[in-house]
Every structure is written in C-alpha cells, then in structure tokens.
Amino acid sequence: MWMRGGTSKGGFFLAGDLPNDPHERDAFLLSIMGSPDLRQIDGMGGADPLTSKVAIVQKSSRAGIDVDYLFLQVAVDRQTVSDAQNCGNLLAGVGPFAIERGLVSAHKRQTRIAIFMENTGQSAVATVQTHDDHVTYRGDARIDGVPGTSAAIPLEFQNTAGSTCGALLPTSNQVDIIDGVDATLIDNGMPCVVIRASDMGISGTETREELDANMNLRKKLESIRLQAGPMMSLGDVSDKTVPKMSMVSAAMSGGCISTRTFIPRRCHASIGVLGALSVATACLLPNSPAHALANIPDGSTKTLSIGHPIGETTIVVKTNDEGHVKSAAILRTARKLFDGVIFAS
C-alpha cells in the first residue's frame, strides 16, 4: 500500500510479505524504488528522500503495544537502505495501515493505536479517526507542506530522550565546538546537530534550492557532521542518514524558531517530526545556540512553532519542575494513495 504520512510518502508493507533476509529485502526495496538513480525513473521513488521511504508493520507481541513499525530510508542516488533512524511522518500512516490490513480493529469514532518503533525502541500512540470499521481520511486538519485538509492524526511521544545515542546530550554538554562552530548535539527522538545559521554564513531564510546549490555550505556541514557522529556514539556516519544538521535562526512571524535542516546532505523541504522535537528541546537548553534565538512561552505545557522552508511544525511539550521535556505531541495527517501489487526489476 502506498501512503502519504505527514509530509512524506512511501510503501507500507506487512512484515510477512517481505523477505526475511535483510540483504534480500533491501535489494527488493532498492529495485521497487528505482535506486540508485537521481530520477528513480525505473521505480516508485519520487526522486527525493521524502518520497523514497518504507514502513514495515506487523502485529506486536509486546505488552500494551498494538503493532511494531520498522522504518527504512531507501537512498535515492546510492545503493543503500538505512534503519538508523525513525520517521515520525510515515508514523502517521502506520495506524491507518494497521486498520486497513486488519491488524487492529477500528472503533466507531476514534481508534487509539500503540506503536512500537523498532528502529529506536520508542513507542507512540496514534489517534486515528474511524467510522465503524473503516479509516476516515477526510477532515479539516491542515499541515504545512501538504495541500488541502485531511482527518487529524495526533501522535503522542514519551521517553524519546537518547533513543538512538543513549542520552539526550551524548557528550553531556549543551554546547560543543566543532570547526569553530557552536553546536548542540542532541537526541530527543532524532539525532541532530543544532547550529546557528549565521555561523554557517547564511541568514536561515534561504530556499531549499538555494541551500542545495551552496556547495561551500554543504562541505562545511558535512565536515561538522562527520566529526559529530563519533561524539554522539553513532560511529562513522559517512554512509548513515544521521545525525541531521539543523541550522536555526530567529522566527520570522512570531513562532519559536526557524530552521533549515539537511537530511543529511540535501535540504529538507520542511522538517521531520522527531527532528522538530529535538530542535524544540534544544531551544529549552539555556546554553544551546538555539536558546537565545528562540521565543519560549511560560508554563509547563509549551506550544512551540518550529519554522521550516514551507511553513511550520507545531510541537506541544510538557515539562517537569526542572524544565526537562516529559512528553510531546504533534498533529499529522495521512492518506491512502493506492493498494495493489508492486514488481521488482
């Protein structure tokens, strides 16, 4: 089944329908996406990392969990398939897919589905709008980066700190200096390196196309990323999709902060769900380069608007008495695009 989840889209498979051997599975996925090829002309990929994604779903045997979800990023121009990260956007499609495939029974109005994310051992709860035993995709929820409206799918996260790196701050520092640049190395659901846009010689308001064409910027970002990898307990990241590189600047229209994020070598059209959570958390750290640029509301429940090239992503965080993030929620939408048979080359 091909689905849009949030601002991404990709293939959703039942685990039992794919080869058990990871090498055979990955070869099949590369074939159906048409990778490696910048146009992905001989496959279903959309010539962009955001549309070359796969979700593998199965009924869970874990207590309190409905389904297990493995995310795989199929490279566009490389012959690689990575499980080194989660995808919070495709996560929005996992609940609807589980109902469509009969893994979860739908309720009359809403169906809450507990999802275990195999990539990092986290869990999330998706609330899917349903009518009798069917998913309701139509609704009035709107998210930046997707035209029109759809049914709302709130996603609730807990215990996201250190999901991949083992700690919220893998170096134990709120700020490290790499190549003379202040950087917050953080993992609150997605390993990210958060740096000031101005320190990279940009304003932070450039378009995605302008930044992709800035070869000097890309070289600087990759140098910092390769050094940050081992510091974040990620090892050699030259062939990995993490950490993400997020350059921050002051919000333009009353939000919390503005971002331009590389994932990792191309500028993201928006920002990933868990990447936005990691950036939002960095904004709350007093020594982070993001903090002085951010507008932070008072109170233990904070609504933080994270700006990106095509709009904003709103994160709602709940903090404890020490100001640390306890839980976070985000509103996403999803849509079933087609259901059928796909052929490998």
PDB file of C-alpha atoms in Angstrom, residues 14 57-60 64-68 94-107 110-116 126 128 130 132-135:
ATOM      1  CA  LEU A  14       3.286  -6.261   6.148  1.00  0.00           C
ATOM      2  CA  VAL A  57       4.410  -3.208  10.032  1.00  0.00           C
ATOM      3  CA  GLN A  58       3.385  -6.296  11.986  1.00  0.00           C
ATOM      4  CA  LYS A  59       1.102  -7.186  14.874  1.00  0.00           C
ATOM      5  CA  SER A  60       3.024  -6.822  18.130  1.00  0.00           C
ATOM      6  CA  GLY A  64       0.461  -2.653  25.747  1.00  0.00           C
ATOM      7  CA  ILE A  65       1.551  -2.350  22.098  1.00  0.00           C
ATOM      8  CA  ASP A  66      -0.676  -2.966  19.076  1.00  0.00           C
ATOM      9  CA  VAL A  67       1.819  -3.006  16.199  1.00  0.00           C
ATOM     10  CA  ASP A  68       5.569  -2.893  15.584  1.00  0.00           C
ATOM     11  CA  VAL A  94       1.079   3.289  10.436  1.00  0.00           C
ATOM     12  CA  GLY A  95      -2.192   3.424  12.394  1.00  0.00           C
ATOM     13  CA  PRO A  96      -4.424   3.710   9.312  1.00  0.00           C
ATOM     14  CA  PHE A  97      -2.421   0.972   7.554  1.00  0.00           C
ATOM     15  CA  ALA A  98      -2.783  -1.338  10.570  1.00  0.00           C
ATOM     16  CA  ILE A  99      -6.564  -0.929  10.409  1.00  0.00           C
ATOM     17  CA  GLU A 100      -6.641  -1.339   6.621  1.00  0.00           C
ATOM     18  CA  ARG A 101      -4.736  -4.634   6.904  1.00  0.00           C
ATOM     19  CA  GLY A 102      -6.804  -5.961   9.826  1.00  0.00           C
ATOM     20  CA  LEU A 103      -4.034  -5.815  12.416  1.00  0.00           C
ATOM     21  CA  VAL A 104      -6.172  -3.554  14.638  1.00  0.00           C
ATOM     22  CA  SER A 105      -9.954  -3.355  14.947  1.00  0.00           C
ATOM     23  CA  ALA A 106     -11.459   0.090  14.406  1.00  0.00           C
ATOM     24  CA  HIS A 107     -13.838   1.746  16.870  1.00  0.00           C
ATOM     25  CA  GLN A 110     -11.610   7.191  17.126  1.00  0.00           C
ATOM     26  CA  THR A 111      -9.124   4.358  17.424  1.00  0.00           C
ATOM     27  CA  ARG A 112      -6.020   4.747  19.576  1.00  0.00           C
ATOM     28  CA  ILE A 113      -3.147   2.588  18.354  1.00  0.00           C
ATOM     29  CA  ALA A 114       0.018   1.988  20.370  1.00  0.00           C
ATOM     30  CA  ILE A 115       3.006   1.688  18.023  1.00  0.00           C
ATOM     31  CA  PHE A 116       6.471   0.358  18.878  1.00  0.00           C
ATOM     32  CA  ALA A 126      -1.641   7.496  17.196  1.00  0.00           C
ATOM     33  CA  VAL A 128      -6.945   7.610  14.052  1.00  0.00           C
ATOM     34  CA  THR A 130     -12.596   5.990  12.192  1.00  0.00           C
ATOM     35  CA  ASP A 132     -17.387   1.757  12.208  1.00  0.00           C
ATOM     36  CA  ASP A 133     -14.627  -0.493  10.843  1.00  0.00           C
ATOM     37  CA  HIS A 134     -13.134   1.966   8.329  1.00  0.00           C
ATOM     38  CA  VAL A 135     -10.478   4.682   8.479  1.00  0.00           C
TER      39      VAL A 135
END
